[in-house]
mmCIF file of C-alpha atoms in Angstrom:
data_model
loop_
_atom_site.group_PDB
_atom_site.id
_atom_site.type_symbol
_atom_site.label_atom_id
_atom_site.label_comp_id
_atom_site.label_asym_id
_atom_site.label_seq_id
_atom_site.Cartn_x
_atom_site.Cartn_y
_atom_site.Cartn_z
ATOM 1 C CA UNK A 1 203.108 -16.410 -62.333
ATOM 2 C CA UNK A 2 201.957 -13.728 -59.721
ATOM 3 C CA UNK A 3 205.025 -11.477 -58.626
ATOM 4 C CA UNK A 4 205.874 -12.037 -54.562
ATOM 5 C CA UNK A 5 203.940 -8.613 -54.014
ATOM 6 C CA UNK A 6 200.461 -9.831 -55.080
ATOM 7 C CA UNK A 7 200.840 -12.998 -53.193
ATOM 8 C CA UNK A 8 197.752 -12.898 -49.807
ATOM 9 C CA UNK A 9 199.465 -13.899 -46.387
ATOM 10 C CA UNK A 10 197.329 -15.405 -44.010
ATOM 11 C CA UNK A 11 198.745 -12.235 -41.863
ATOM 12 C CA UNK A 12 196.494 -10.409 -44.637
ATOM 13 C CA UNK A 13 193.499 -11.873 -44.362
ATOM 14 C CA UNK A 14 193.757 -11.825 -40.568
ATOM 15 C CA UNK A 15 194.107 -8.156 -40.945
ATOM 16 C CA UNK A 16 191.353 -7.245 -43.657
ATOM 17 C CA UNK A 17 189.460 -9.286 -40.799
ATOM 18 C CA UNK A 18 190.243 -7.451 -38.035
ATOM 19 C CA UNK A 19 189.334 -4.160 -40.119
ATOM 20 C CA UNK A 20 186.029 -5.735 -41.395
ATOM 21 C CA UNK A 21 187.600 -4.434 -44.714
ATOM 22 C CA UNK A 22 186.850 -7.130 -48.336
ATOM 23 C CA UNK A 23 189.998 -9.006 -49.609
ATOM 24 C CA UNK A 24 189.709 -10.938 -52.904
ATOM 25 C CA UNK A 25 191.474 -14.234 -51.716
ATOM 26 C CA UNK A 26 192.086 -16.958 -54.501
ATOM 27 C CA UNK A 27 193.511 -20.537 -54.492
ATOM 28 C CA UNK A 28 192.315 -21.011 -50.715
ATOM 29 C CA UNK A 29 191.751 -24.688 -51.059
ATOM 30 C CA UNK A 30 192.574 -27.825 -48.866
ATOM 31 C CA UNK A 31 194.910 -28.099 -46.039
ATOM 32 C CA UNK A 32 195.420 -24.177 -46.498
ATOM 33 C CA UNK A 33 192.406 -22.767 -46.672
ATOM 34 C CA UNK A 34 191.993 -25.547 -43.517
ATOM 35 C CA UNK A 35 194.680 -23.735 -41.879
ATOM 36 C CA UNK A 36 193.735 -20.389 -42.917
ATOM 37 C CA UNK A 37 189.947 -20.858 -41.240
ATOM 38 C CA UNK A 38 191.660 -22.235 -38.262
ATOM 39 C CA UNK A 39 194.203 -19.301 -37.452
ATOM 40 C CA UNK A 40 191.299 -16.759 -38.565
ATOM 41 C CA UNK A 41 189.168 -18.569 -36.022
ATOM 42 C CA UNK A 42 191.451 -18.501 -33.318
ATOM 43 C CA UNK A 43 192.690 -14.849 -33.965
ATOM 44 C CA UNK A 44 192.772 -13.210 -30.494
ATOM 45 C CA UNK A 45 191.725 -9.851 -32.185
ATOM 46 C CA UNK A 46 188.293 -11.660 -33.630
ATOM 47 C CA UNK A 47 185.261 -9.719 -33.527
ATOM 48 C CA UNK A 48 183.046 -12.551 -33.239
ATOM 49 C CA UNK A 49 182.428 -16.428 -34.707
ATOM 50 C CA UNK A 50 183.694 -16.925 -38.669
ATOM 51 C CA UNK A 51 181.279 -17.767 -40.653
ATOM 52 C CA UNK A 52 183.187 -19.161 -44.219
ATOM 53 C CA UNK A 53 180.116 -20.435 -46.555
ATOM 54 C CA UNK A 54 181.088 -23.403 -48.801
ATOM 55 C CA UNK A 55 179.774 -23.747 -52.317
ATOM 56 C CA UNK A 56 178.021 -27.084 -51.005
ATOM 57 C CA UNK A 57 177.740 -29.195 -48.049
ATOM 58 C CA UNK A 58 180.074 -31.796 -48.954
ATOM 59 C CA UNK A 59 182.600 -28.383 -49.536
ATOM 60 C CA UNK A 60 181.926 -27.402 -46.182
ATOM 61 C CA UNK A 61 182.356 -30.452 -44.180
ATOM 62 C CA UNK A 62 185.676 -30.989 -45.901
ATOM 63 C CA UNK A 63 186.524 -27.128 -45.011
ATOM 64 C CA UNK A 64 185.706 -27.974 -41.524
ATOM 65 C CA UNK A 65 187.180 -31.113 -41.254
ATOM 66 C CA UNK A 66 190.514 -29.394 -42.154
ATOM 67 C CA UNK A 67 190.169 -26.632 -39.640
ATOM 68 C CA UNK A 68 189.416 -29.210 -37.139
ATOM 69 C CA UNK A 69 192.340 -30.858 -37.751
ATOM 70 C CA UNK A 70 194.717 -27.393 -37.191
ATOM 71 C CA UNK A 71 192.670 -26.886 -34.080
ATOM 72 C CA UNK A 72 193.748 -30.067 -32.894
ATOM 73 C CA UNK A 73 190.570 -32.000 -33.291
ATOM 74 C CA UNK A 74 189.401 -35.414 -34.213
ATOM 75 C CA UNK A 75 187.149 -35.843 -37.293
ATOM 76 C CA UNK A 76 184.419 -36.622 -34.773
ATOM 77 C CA UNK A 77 184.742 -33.380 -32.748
ATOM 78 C CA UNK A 78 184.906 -31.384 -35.838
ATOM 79 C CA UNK A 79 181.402 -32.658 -36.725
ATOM 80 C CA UNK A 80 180.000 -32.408 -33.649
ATOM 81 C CA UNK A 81 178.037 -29.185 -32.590
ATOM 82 C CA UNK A 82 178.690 -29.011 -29.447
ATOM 83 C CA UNK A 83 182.575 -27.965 -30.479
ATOM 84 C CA UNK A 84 184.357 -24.780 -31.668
ATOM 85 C CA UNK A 85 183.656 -25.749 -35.109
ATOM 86 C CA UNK A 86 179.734 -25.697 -36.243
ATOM 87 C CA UNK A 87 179.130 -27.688 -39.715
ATOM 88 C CA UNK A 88 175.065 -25.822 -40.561
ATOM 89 C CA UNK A 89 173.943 -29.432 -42.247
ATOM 90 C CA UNK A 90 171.131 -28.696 -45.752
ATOM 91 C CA UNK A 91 167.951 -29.660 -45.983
ATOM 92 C CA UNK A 92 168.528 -31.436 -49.267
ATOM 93 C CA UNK A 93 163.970 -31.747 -49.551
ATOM 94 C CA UNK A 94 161.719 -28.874 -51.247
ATOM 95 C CA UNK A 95 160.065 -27.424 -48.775
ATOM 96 C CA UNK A 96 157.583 -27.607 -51.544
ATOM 97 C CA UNK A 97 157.877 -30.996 -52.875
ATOM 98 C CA UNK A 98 155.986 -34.146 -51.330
ATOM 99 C CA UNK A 99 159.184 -35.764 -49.871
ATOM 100 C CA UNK A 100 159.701 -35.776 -46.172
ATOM 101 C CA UNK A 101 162.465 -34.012 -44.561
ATOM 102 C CA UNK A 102 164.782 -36.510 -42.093
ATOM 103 C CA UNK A 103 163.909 -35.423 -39.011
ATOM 104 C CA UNK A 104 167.717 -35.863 -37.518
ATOM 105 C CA UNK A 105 168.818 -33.552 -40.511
ATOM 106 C CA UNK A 106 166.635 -31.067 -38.979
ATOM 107 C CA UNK A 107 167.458 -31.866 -35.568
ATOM 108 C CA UNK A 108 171.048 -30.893 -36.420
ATOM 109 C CA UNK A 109 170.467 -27.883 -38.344
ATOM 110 C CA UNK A 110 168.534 -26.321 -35.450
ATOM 111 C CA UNK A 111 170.880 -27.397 -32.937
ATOM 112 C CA UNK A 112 173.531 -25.372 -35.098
ATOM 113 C CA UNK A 113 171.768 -22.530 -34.888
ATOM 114 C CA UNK A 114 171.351 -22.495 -31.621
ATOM 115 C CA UNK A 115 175.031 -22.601 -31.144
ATOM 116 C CA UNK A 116 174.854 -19.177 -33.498
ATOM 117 C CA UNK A 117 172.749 -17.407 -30.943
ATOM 118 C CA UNK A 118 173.505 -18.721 -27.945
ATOM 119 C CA UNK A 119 175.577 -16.886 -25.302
ATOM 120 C CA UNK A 120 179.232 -15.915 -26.092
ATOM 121 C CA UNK A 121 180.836 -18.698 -23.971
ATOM 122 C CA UNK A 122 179.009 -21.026 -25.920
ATOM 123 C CA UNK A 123 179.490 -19.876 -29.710
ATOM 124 C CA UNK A 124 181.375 -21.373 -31.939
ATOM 125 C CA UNK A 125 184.618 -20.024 -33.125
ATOM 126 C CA UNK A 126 184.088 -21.350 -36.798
ATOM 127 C CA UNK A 127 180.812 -21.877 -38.626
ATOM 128 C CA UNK A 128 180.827 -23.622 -42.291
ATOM 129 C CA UNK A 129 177.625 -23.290 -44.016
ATOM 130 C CA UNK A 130 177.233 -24.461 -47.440
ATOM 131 C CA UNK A 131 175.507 -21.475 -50.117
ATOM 132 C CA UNK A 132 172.348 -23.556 -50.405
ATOM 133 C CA UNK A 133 171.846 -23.909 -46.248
ATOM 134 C CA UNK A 134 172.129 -20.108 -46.220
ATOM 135 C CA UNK A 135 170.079 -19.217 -48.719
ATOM 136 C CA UNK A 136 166.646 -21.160 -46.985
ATOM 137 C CA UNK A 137 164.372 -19.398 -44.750
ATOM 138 C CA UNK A 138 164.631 -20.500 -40.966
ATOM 139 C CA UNK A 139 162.587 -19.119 -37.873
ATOM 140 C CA UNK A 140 163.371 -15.660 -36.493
ATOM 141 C CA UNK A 141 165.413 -15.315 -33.628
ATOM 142 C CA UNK A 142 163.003 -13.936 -31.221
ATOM 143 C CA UNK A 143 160.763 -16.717 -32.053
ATOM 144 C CA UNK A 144 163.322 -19.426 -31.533
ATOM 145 C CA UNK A 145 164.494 -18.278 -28.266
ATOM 146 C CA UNK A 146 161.094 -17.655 -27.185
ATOM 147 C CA UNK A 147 160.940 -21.246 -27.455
ATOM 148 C CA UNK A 148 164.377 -22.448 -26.116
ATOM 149 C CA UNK A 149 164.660 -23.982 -22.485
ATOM 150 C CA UNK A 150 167.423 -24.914 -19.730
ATOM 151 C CA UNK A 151 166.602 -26.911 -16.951
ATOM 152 C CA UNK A 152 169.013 -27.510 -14.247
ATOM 153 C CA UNK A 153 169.304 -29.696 -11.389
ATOM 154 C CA UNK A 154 167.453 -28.183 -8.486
ATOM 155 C CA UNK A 155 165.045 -26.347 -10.385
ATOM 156 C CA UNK A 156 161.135 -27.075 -10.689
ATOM 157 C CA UNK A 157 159.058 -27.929 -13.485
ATOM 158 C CA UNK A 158 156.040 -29.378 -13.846
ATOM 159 C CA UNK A 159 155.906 -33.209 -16.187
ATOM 160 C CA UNK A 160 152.968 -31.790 -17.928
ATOM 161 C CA UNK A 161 154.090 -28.697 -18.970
ATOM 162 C CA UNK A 162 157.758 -29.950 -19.976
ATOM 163 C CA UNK A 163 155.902 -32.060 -22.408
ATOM 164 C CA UNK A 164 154.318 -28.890 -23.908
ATOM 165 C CA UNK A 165 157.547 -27.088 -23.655
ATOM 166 C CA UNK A 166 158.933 -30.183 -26.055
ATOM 167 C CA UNK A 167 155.678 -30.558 -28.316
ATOM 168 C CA UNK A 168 155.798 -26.416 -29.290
ATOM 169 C CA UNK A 169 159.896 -27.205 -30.171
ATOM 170 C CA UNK A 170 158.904 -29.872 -32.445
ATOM 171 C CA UNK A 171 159.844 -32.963 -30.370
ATOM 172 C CA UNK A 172 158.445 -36.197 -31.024
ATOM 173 C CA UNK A 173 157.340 -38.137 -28.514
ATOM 174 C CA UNK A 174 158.231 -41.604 -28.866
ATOM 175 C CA UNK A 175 158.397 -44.705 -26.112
ATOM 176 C CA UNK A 176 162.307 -45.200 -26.870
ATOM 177 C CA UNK A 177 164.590 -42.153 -27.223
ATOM 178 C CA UNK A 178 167.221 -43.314 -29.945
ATOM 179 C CA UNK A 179 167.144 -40.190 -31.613
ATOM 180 C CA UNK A 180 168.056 -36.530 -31.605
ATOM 181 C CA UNK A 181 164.491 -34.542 -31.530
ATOM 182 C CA UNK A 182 162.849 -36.758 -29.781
ATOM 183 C CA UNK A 183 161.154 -37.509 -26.222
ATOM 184 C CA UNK A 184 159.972 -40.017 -23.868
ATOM 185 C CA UNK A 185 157.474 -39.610 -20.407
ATOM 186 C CA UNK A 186 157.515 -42.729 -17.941
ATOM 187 C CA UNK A 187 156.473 -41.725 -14.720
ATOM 188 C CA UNK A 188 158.396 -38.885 -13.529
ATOM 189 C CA UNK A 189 161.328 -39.474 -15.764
ATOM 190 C CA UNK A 190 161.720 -37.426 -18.943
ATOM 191 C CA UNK A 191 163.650 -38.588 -21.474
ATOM 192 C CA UNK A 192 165.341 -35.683 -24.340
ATOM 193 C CA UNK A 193 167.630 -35.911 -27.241
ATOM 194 C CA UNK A 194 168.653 -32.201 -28.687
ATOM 195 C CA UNK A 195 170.461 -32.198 -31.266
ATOM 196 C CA UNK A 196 173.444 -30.062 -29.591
ATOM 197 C CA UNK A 197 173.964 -32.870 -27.261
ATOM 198 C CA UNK A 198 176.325 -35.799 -28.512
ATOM 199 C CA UNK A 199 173.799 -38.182 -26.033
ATOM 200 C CA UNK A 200 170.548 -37.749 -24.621
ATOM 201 C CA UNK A 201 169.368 -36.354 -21.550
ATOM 202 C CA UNK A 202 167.136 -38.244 -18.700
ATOM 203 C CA UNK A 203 165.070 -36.002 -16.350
ATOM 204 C CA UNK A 204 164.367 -37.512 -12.895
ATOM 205 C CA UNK A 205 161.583 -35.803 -10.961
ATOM 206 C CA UNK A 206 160.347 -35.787 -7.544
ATOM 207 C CA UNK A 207 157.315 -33.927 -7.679
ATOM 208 C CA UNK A 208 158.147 -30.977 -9.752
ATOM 209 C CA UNK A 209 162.096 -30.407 -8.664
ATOM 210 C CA UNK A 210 164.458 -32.008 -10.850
ATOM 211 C CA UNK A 211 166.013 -33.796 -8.932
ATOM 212 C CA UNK A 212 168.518 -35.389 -11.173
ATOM 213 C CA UNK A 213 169.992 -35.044 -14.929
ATOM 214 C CA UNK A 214 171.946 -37.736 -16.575
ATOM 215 C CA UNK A 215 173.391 -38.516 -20.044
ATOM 216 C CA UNK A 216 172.291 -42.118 -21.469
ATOM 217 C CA UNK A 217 173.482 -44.354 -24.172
ATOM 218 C CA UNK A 218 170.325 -44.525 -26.921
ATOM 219 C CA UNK A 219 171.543 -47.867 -27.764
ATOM 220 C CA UNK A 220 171.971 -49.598 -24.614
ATOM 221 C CA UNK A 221 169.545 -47.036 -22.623
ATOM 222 C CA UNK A 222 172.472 -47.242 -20.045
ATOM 223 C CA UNK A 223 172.914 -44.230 -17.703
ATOM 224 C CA UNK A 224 176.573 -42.559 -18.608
ATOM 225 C CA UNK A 225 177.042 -39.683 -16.481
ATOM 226 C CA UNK A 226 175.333 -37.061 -14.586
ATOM 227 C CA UNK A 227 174.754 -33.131 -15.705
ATOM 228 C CA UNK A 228 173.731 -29.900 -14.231
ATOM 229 C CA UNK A 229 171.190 -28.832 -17.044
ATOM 230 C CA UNK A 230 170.191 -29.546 -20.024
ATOM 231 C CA UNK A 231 169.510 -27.063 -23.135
ATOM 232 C CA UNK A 232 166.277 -27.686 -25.399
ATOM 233 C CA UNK A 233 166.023 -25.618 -28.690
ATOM 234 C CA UNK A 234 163.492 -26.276 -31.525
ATOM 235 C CA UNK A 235 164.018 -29.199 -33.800
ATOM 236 C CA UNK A 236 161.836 -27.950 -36.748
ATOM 237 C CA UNK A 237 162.189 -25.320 -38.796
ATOM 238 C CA UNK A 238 158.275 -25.039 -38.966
ATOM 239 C CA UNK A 239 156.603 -24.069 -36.156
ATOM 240 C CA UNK A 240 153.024 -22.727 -36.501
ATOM 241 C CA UNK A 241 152.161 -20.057 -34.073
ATOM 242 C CA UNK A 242 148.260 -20.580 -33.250
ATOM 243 C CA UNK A 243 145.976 -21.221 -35.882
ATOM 244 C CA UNK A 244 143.592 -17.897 -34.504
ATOM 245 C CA UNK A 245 146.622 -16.461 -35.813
ATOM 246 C CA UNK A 246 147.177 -17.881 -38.899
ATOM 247 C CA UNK A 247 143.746 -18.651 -40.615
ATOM 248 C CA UNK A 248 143.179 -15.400 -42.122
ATOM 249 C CA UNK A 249 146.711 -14.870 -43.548
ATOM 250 C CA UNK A 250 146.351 -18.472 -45.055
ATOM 251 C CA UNK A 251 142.909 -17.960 -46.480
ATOM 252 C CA UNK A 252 144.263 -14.985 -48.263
ATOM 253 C CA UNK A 253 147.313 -16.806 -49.344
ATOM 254 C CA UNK A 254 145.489 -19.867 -50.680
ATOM 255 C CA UNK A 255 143.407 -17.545 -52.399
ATOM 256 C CA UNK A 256 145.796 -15.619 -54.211
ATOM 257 C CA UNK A 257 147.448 -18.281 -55.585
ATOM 258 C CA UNK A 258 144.274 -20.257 -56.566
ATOM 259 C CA UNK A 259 144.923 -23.436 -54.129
ATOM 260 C CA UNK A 260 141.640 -25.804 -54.372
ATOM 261 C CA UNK A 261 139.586 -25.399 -51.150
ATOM 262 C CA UNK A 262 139.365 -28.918 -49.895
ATOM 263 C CA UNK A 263 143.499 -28.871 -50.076
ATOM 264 C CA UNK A 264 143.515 -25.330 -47.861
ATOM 265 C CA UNK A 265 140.941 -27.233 -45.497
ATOM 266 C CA UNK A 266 143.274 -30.055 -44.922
ATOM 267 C CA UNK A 267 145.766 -27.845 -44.079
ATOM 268 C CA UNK A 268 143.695 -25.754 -41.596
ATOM 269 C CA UNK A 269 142.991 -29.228 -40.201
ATOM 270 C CA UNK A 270 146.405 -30.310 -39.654
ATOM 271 C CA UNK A 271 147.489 -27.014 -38.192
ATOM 272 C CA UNK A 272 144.322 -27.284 -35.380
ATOM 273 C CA UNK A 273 145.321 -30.776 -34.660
ATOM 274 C CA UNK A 274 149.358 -30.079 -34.671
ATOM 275 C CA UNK A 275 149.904 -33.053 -37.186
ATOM 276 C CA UNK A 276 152.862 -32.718 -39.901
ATOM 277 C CA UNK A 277 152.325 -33.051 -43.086
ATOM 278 C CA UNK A 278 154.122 -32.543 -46.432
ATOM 279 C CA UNK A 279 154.563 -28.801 -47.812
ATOM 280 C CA UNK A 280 154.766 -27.736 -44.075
ATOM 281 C CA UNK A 281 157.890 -25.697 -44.759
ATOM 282 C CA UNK A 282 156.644 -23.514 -47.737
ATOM 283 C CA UNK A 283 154.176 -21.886 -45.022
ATOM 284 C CA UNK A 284 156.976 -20.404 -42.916
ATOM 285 C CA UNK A 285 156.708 -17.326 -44.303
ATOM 286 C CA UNK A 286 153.315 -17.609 -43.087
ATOM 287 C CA UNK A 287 154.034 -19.002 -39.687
ATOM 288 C CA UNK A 288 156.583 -15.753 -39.079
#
């Protein structure tokens, strides 16, 4: 049995925290290590977000569901990302397999990483990842605020390019918006669902001011409330940059590793014609 002296306080940790120093922490599991995440989070002296990184998802959405709870949250808020605690959801398909990726998984993992970069009023104070999450390759920040927007009430923007704006974040446009990620144009309404949101967003124009923004139920398509702005990140985690850009470095690639040429032409296609397809992913190194 370990004598009283070896025993970590969550005063410890706090401090080894505070001094950026390592501390070798063991048997943090459950309601305490829920508690422990939530007083680290909240610690006045904090640098910055937590980050704690699970050994899987279904660790880290337990570990966050526990903070929550200390933080005085409902299991809901704790899994939303729009709250102090940030769940980074994995993308359980290969980037190099032939199985799709769900497009709401990816929705949600962009949306939390938003949250990561975003302003300091707007971070998180706790983000759970699990190992796997963190170890795959996501867009550069530079790149994904290049293609972030915020459009508030009174500002101007034109329907045509707010489509674009959506199309090079990886929206889908759809005629019903049920979904995070994607987007509807009737008129001059635009409809939006990002992923950070917990309901979508509907874009009333006259002309090219906004004139109004208000949050609507995707089941009943009922109008809920009205907002000042609304926040559009990406929504995939591969975005190709124009193909002028990329054709020689996939040439090269495709060449090196011996890939048939009627497959690299298919790919060239789908990249000039801005069509998904599977094995997408495995060219983000490419893309960035």
């Amino acid at each position: 049995m370990p004598s009283a002296s070896s025993l970590t306080s969550i005063r410890d940790v706090l401090a080894a925290l505070r001094g950026r120093r390592r501390l070798r922490v063991l048997g943090a599991e459950g309601g305490f290590l829920g508690l422990l995440l939530a007083r680290a989070a909240t610690d006045p002296e904090a640098k910055g977000p937590l980050v704690y990184v699970a050994r899987d998802e279904a660790s880290a959405r337990a570990a966050a569901a526990d903070a929550g709870f200390f933080l005085g949250l409902s299991a809901r808020e704790s899994a939303a990302l729009d709250g102090p605690v940030v769940v980074v959801p994995e993308n359980e398909a290969s980037p190099y397999g032939d199985a799709a990726t769900d497009p709401r998984v990816l929705a949600q993992r962009l949306g939390a990483l938003y949250r990561l970069q975003a302003a300091d009023a707007e971070r998180p104070r706790l983000i759970v990842i699990g190992l796997r999450s963190l170890t795959r390759k996501v867009i550069p920040p530079a790149t994904f605020a290049r293609l972030c927007r915020r459009w508030r009430r009174g500002g101007e923007i034109e329907l045509e390019e707010a489509s674009a704006a959506l199309v090079a974040a990886g929206y889908q446009r759809v005629d019903v918006v049920e979904d995070p990620g994607t987007f509807a144009v009737r008129g001059g309404v635009v409809d939006v669902y990002p992923a950070i949101g917990r309901f979508p967003v509907r874009i009333e124009l006259f002309g090219d001011e906004i004139e109004r923004l208000r949050l609507f139920d995707p089941d009943s398509q009922r109008s809920l409330r009205e907002v000042e702005e609304v926040v559009i990140h990406p929504v995939r985690e591969a975005i190709a940059p124009p193909l002028a850009q990329l054709r020689p470095a996939i040439l090269a690639l495709a060449d090196h590793i011996e890939v048939p040429s009627s497959r690299t032409r298919q790919v060239l296609d789908n990249l000039e014609q801005g069509l998904d397809f599977f094995g997408e992913e495995a060219l983000t190194p490419v893309f960035h």
